[in-house]
Short mmCIF file of C-alpha atoms and ligand atoms in Angstrom, two decimals:
data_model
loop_
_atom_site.label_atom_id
_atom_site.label_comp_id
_atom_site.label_asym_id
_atom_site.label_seq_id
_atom_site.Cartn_x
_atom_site.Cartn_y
_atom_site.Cartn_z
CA UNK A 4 6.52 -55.88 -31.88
CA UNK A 5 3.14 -55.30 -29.83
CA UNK A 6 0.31 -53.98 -31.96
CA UNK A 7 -2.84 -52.84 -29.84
CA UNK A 8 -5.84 -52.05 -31.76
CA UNK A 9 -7.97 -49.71 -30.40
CA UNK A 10 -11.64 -48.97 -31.48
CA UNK A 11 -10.97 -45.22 -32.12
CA UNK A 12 -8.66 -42.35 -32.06
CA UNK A 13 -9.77 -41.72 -28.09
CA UNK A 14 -9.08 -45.27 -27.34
CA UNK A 15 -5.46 -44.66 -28.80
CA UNK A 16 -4.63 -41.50 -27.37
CA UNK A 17 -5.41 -42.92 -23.94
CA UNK A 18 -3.84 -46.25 -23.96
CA UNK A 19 -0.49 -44.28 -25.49
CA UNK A 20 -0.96 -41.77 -22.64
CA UNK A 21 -1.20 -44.85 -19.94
CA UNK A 22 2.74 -46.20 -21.41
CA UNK A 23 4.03 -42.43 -21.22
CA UNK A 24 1.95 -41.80 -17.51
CA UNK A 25 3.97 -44.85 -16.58
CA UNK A 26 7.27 -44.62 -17.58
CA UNK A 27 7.11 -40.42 -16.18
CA UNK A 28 5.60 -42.49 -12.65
CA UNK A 29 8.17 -44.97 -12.79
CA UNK A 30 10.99 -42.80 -13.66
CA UNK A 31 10.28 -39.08 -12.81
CA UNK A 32 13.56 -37.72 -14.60
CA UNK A 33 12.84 -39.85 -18.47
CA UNK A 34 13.59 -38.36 -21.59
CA UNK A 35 10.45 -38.16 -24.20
CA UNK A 36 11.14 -38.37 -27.53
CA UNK A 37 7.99 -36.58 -29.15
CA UNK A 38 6.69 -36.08 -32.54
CA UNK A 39 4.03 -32.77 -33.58
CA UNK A 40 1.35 -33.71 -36.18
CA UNK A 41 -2.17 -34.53 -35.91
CA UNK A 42 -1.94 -38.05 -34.77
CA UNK A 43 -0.68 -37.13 -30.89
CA UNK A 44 -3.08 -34.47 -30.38
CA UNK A 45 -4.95 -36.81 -28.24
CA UNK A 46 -2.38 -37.95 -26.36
CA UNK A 47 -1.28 -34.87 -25.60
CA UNK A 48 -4.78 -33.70 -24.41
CA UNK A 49 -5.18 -36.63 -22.53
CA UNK A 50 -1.21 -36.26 -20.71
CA UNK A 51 -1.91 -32.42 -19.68
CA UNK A 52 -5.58 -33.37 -18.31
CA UNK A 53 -3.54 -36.21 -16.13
CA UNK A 54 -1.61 -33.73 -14.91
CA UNK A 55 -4.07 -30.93 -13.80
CA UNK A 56 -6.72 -33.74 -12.64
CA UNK A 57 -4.19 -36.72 -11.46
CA UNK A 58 -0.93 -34.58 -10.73
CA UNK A 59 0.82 -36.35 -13.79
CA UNK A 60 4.63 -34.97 -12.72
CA UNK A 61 6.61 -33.71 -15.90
CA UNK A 62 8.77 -31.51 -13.24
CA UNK A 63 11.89 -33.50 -14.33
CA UNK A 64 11.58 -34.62 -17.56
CA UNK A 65 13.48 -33.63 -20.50
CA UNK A 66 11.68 -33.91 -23.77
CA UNK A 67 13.40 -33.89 -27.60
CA UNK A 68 11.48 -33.56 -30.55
CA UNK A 69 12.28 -35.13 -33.94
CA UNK A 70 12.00 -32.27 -35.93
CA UNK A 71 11.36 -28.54 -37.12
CA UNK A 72 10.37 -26.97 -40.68
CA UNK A 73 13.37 -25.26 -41.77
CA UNK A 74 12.49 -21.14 -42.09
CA UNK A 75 10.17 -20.98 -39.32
CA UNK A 76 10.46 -18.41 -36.03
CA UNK A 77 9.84 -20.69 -32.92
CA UNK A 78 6.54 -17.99 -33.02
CA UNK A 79 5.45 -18.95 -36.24
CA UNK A 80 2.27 -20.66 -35.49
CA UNK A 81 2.90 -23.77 -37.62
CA UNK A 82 6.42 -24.21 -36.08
CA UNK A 83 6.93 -27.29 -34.13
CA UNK A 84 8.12 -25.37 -30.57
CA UNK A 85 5.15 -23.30 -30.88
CA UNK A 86 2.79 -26.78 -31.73
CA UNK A 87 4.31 -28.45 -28.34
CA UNK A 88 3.90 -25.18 -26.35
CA UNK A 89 0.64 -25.13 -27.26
CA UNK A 90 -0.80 -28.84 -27.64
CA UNK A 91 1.47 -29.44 -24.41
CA UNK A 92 4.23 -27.88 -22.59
CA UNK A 93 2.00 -24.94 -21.42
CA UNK A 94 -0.55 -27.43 -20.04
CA UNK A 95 2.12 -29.45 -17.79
CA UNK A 96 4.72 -28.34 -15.24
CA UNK A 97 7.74 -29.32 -17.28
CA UNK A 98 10.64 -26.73 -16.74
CA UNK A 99 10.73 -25.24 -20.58
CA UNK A 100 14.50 -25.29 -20.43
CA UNK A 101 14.84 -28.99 -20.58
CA UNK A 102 12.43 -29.17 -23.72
CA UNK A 103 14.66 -29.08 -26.82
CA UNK A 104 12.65 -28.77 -30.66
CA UNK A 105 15.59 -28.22 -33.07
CA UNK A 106 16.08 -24.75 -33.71
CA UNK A 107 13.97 -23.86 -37.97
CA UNK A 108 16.45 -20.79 -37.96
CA UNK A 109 19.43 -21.84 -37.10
CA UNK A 110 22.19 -19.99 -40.16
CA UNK A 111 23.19 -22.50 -42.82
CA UNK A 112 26.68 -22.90 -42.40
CA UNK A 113 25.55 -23.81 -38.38
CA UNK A 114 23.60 -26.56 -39.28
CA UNK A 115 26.01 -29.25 -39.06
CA UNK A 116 27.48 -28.47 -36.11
CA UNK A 117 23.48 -27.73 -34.54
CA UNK A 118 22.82 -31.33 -35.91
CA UNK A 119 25.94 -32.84 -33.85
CA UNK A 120 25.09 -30.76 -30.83
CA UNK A 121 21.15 -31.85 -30.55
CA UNK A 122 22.46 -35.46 -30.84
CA UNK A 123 24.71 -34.76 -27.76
CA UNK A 124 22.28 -33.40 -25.83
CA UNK A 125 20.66 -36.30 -26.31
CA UNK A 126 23.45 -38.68 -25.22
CA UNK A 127 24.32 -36.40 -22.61
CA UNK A 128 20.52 -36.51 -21.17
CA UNK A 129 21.10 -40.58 -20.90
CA UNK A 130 19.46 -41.36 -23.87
CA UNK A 131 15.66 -41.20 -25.17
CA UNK A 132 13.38 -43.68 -22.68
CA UNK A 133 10.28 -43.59 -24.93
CA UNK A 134 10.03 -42.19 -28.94
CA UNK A 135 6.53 -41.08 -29.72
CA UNK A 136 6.61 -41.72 -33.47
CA UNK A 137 3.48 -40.68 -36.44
CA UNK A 138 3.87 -41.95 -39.83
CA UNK A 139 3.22 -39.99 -42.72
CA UNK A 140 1.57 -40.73 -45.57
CA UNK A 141 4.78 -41.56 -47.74
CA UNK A 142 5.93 -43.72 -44.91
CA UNK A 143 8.29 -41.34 -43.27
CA UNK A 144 9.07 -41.18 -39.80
CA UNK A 145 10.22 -37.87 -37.82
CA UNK A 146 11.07 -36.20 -41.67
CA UNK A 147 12.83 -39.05 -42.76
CA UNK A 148 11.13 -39.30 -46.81
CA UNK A 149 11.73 -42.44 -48.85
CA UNK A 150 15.27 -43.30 -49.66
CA UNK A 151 16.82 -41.67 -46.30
CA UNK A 152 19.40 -43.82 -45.00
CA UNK A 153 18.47 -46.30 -42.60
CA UNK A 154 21.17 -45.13 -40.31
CA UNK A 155 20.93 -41.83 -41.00
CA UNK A 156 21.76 -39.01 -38.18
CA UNK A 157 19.72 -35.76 -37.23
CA UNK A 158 20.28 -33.49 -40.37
CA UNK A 159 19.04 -30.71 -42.72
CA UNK A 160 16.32 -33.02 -45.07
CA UNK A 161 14.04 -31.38 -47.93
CA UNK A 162 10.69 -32.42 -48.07
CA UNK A 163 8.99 -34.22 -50.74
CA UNK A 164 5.79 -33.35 -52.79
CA UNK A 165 3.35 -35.66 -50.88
CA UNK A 166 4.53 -34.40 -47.50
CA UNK A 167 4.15 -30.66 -48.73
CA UNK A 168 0.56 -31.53 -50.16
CA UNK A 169 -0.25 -33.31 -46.49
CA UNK A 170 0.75 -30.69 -44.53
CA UNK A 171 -0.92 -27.94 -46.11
CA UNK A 172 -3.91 -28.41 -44.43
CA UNK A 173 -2.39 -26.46 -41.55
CA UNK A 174 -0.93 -23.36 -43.96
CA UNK A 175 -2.98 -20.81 -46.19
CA UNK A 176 -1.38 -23.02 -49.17
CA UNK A 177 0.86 -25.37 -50.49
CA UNK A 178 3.26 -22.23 -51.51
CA UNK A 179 3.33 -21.63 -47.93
CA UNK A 180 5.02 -24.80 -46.42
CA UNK A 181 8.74 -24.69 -45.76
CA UNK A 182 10.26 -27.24 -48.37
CA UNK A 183 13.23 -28.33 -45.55
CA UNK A 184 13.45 -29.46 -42.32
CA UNK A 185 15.52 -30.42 -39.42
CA UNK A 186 15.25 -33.81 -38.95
CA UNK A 187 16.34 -37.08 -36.44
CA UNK A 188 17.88 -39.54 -38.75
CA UNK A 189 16.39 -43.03 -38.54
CA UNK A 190 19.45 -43.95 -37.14
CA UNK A 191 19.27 -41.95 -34.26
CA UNK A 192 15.50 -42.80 -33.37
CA UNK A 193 16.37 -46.26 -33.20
CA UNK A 194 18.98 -45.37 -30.52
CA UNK A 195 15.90 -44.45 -28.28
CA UNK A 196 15.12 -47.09 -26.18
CA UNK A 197 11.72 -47.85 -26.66
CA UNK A 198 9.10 -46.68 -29.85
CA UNK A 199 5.98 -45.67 -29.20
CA UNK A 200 4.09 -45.45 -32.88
CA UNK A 201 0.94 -44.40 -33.10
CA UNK A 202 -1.46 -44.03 -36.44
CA UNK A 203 -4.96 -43.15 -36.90
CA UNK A 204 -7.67 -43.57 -39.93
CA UNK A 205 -8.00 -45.13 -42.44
CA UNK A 206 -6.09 -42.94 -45.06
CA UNK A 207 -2.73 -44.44 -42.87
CA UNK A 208 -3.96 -47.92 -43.32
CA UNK A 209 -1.95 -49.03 -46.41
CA UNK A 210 1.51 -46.96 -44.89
CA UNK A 211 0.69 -48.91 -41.62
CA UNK A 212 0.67 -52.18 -43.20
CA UNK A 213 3.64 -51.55 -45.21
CA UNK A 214 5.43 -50.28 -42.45
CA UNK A 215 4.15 -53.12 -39.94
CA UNK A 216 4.42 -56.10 -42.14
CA UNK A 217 5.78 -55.02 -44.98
CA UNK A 218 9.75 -55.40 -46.22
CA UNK A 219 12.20 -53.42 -44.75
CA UNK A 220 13.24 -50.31 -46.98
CA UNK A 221 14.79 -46.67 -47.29
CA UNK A 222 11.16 -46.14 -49.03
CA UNK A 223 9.01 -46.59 -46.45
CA UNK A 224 11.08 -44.90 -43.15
CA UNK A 225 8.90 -46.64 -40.92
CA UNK A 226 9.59 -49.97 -42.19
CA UNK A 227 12.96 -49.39 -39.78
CA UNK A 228 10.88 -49.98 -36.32
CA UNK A 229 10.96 -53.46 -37.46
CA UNK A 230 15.00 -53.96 -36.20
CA UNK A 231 13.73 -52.07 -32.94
CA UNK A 232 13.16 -54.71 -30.22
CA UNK A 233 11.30 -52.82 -27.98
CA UNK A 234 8.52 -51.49 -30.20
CA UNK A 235 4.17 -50.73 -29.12
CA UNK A 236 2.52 -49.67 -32.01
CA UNK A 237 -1.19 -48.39 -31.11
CA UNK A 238 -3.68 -47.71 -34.15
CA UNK A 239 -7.54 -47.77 -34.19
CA UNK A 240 -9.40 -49.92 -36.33
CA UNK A 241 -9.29 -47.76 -39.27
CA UNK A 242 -5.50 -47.61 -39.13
CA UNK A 243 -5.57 -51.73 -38.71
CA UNK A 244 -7.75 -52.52 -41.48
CA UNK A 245 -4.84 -53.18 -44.25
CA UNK A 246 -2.95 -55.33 -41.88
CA UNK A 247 -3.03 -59.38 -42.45
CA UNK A 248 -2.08 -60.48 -39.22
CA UNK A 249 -4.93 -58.34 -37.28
CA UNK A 250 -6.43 -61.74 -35.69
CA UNK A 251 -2.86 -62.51 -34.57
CA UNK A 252 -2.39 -59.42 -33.19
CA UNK A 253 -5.68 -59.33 -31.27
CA UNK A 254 -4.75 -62.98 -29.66
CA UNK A 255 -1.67 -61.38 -28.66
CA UNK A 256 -3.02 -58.70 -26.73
CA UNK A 257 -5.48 -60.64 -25.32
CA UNK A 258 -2.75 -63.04 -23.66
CA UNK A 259 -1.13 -60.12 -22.47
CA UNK A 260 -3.69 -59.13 -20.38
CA UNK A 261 -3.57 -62.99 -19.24
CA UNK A 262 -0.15 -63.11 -18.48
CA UNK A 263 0.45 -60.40 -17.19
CA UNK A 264 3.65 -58.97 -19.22
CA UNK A 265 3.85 -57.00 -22.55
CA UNK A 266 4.82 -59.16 -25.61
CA UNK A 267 6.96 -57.69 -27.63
C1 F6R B 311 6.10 -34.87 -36.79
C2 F6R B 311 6.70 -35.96 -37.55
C3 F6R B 311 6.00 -36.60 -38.69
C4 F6R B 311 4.53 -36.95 -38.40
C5 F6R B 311 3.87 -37.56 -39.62
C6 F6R B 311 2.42 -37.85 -39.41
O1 F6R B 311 6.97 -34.44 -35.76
O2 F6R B 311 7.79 -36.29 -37.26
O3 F6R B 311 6.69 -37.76 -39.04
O4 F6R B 311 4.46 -37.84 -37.32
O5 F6R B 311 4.02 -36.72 -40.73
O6 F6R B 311 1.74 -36.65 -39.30
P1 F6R B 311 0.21 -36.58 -38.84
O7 F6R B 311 0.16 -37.10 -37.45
O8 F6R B 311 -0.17 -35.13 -38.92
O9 F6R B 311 -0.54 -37.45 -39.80
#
């Protein structure tokens, strides 16, 4: 696993936007697996100002996302499609048809069969290249909450108190957040091919650790990009400052830089 250490949130959103910039470069028609939330704002700033400034090309990539509150209109403002039209899809020249955000009304008795369809999309696209990944303050990853199944598949999930508290801050209230979500299983986001995780602050710091160097367990979701081999975390210092093998980590990217190839 490579863990980069940045001095701030900046510093993270722009080295995260460098490994996306590169892989849409490299291979113009990727598949992005991307996550809403606070933590990518930045990167997603920083990824539409490549492309109006530096003609970033999006023009054939095909993004999925890992989730959507269950309830919401893709116009609600706090809806996932409406957070990646906003915070980036309207700022880039992707073509919106080959963005997928699982669909928060979808009728219950669909859901299954929505679930097995987003996953084939997926395989049919070839596969995510790169997963953008947050991790929330219970540990979860995409809405995966403690004691999700490590191998667990894109489903309906509900969420738990501590999510609900944490993501209140974008609603008039607690009352108002939806309690369910759609969700990629764990299982599925370690079919993507690479993980991109990201984490800012030090409120994350303790989840980071745990999830970084910590066992691995259905309690802390994140805890699962440890059987990923192809895994760059990027987290400022605040974000770092639980972890006990910083110094190691620091060396590492240091010979990187040497060598000339990414350590993983
Ligand atoms: C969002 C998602 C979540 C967030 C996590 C962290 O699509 O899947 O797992 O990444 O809750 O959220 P923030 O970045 O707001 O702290």
């Amino acid at each position: 696993m490579r863990v980069l250490i940045t001095k701030n949130y900046e510093e993270m959103s722009k080295k995260a936007a460098d490994v996306v910039a590169e892989l849409v470069n490299r291979m113009p028609k990727c598949v992005l697996g991307l996550a809403t939330g606070s933590t990518p704002e930045g990167l997603y700033r920083e990824l539409v100002r490549r492309h109006r400034e530096e003609g970033l090309d999006f023009s054939m990539t095909t993004t999925f996302n890992l989730d959507e509150y269950y309830g919401l209109d893709v116009n609600h403002p706090q809806s996932y499609r409406y957070f990646m039209d906003t915070n980036l899809f309207n700022g880039i020249n992707i073509e919106k048809k080959n963005t997928f955000v699982p669909d928060g009304k979808v009728p219950v008795k669909d859901i299954d069969m929505f679930c097995k369809e987003y996953e084939q999309k997926i395989k049919k696209a070839g596969g995510i290249d790169i997963q953008v990944l947050g991790i929330g303050g219970d540990g979860h990853i995409a809405f995966n909450e403690p004691g999700s199944s490590l191998t667990s598949r894109t489903r309906l999930v509900a969420l738990t108190e501590q999510t609900i508290k944490d993501n209140s801050r974008f609603f008039k209230s607690d009352k108002e957040v939806p309690r369910y979500a759609l969700s990629m299983g764990v299982g599925t986001i370690l079919e993507a091919k690479e993980l991109l995780v990201l984490a800012t602050g030090e409120k994350k710091a303790e989840v980071v650790a745990k999830a970084i160097e910590g066992p691995i367990t259905s309690s802390i979701t994140a805890s699962a990009i440890q059987m990923h081999p192809k895994v760059t975390v990027i987290i400022d210092e605040g974000a770092a400052s639980r972890l006990s093998m910083a110094v190691f980590y620091r060396f590492a990217a240091e010979a990187e830089a040497k060598i000339g190839l990414k350590l993983f």
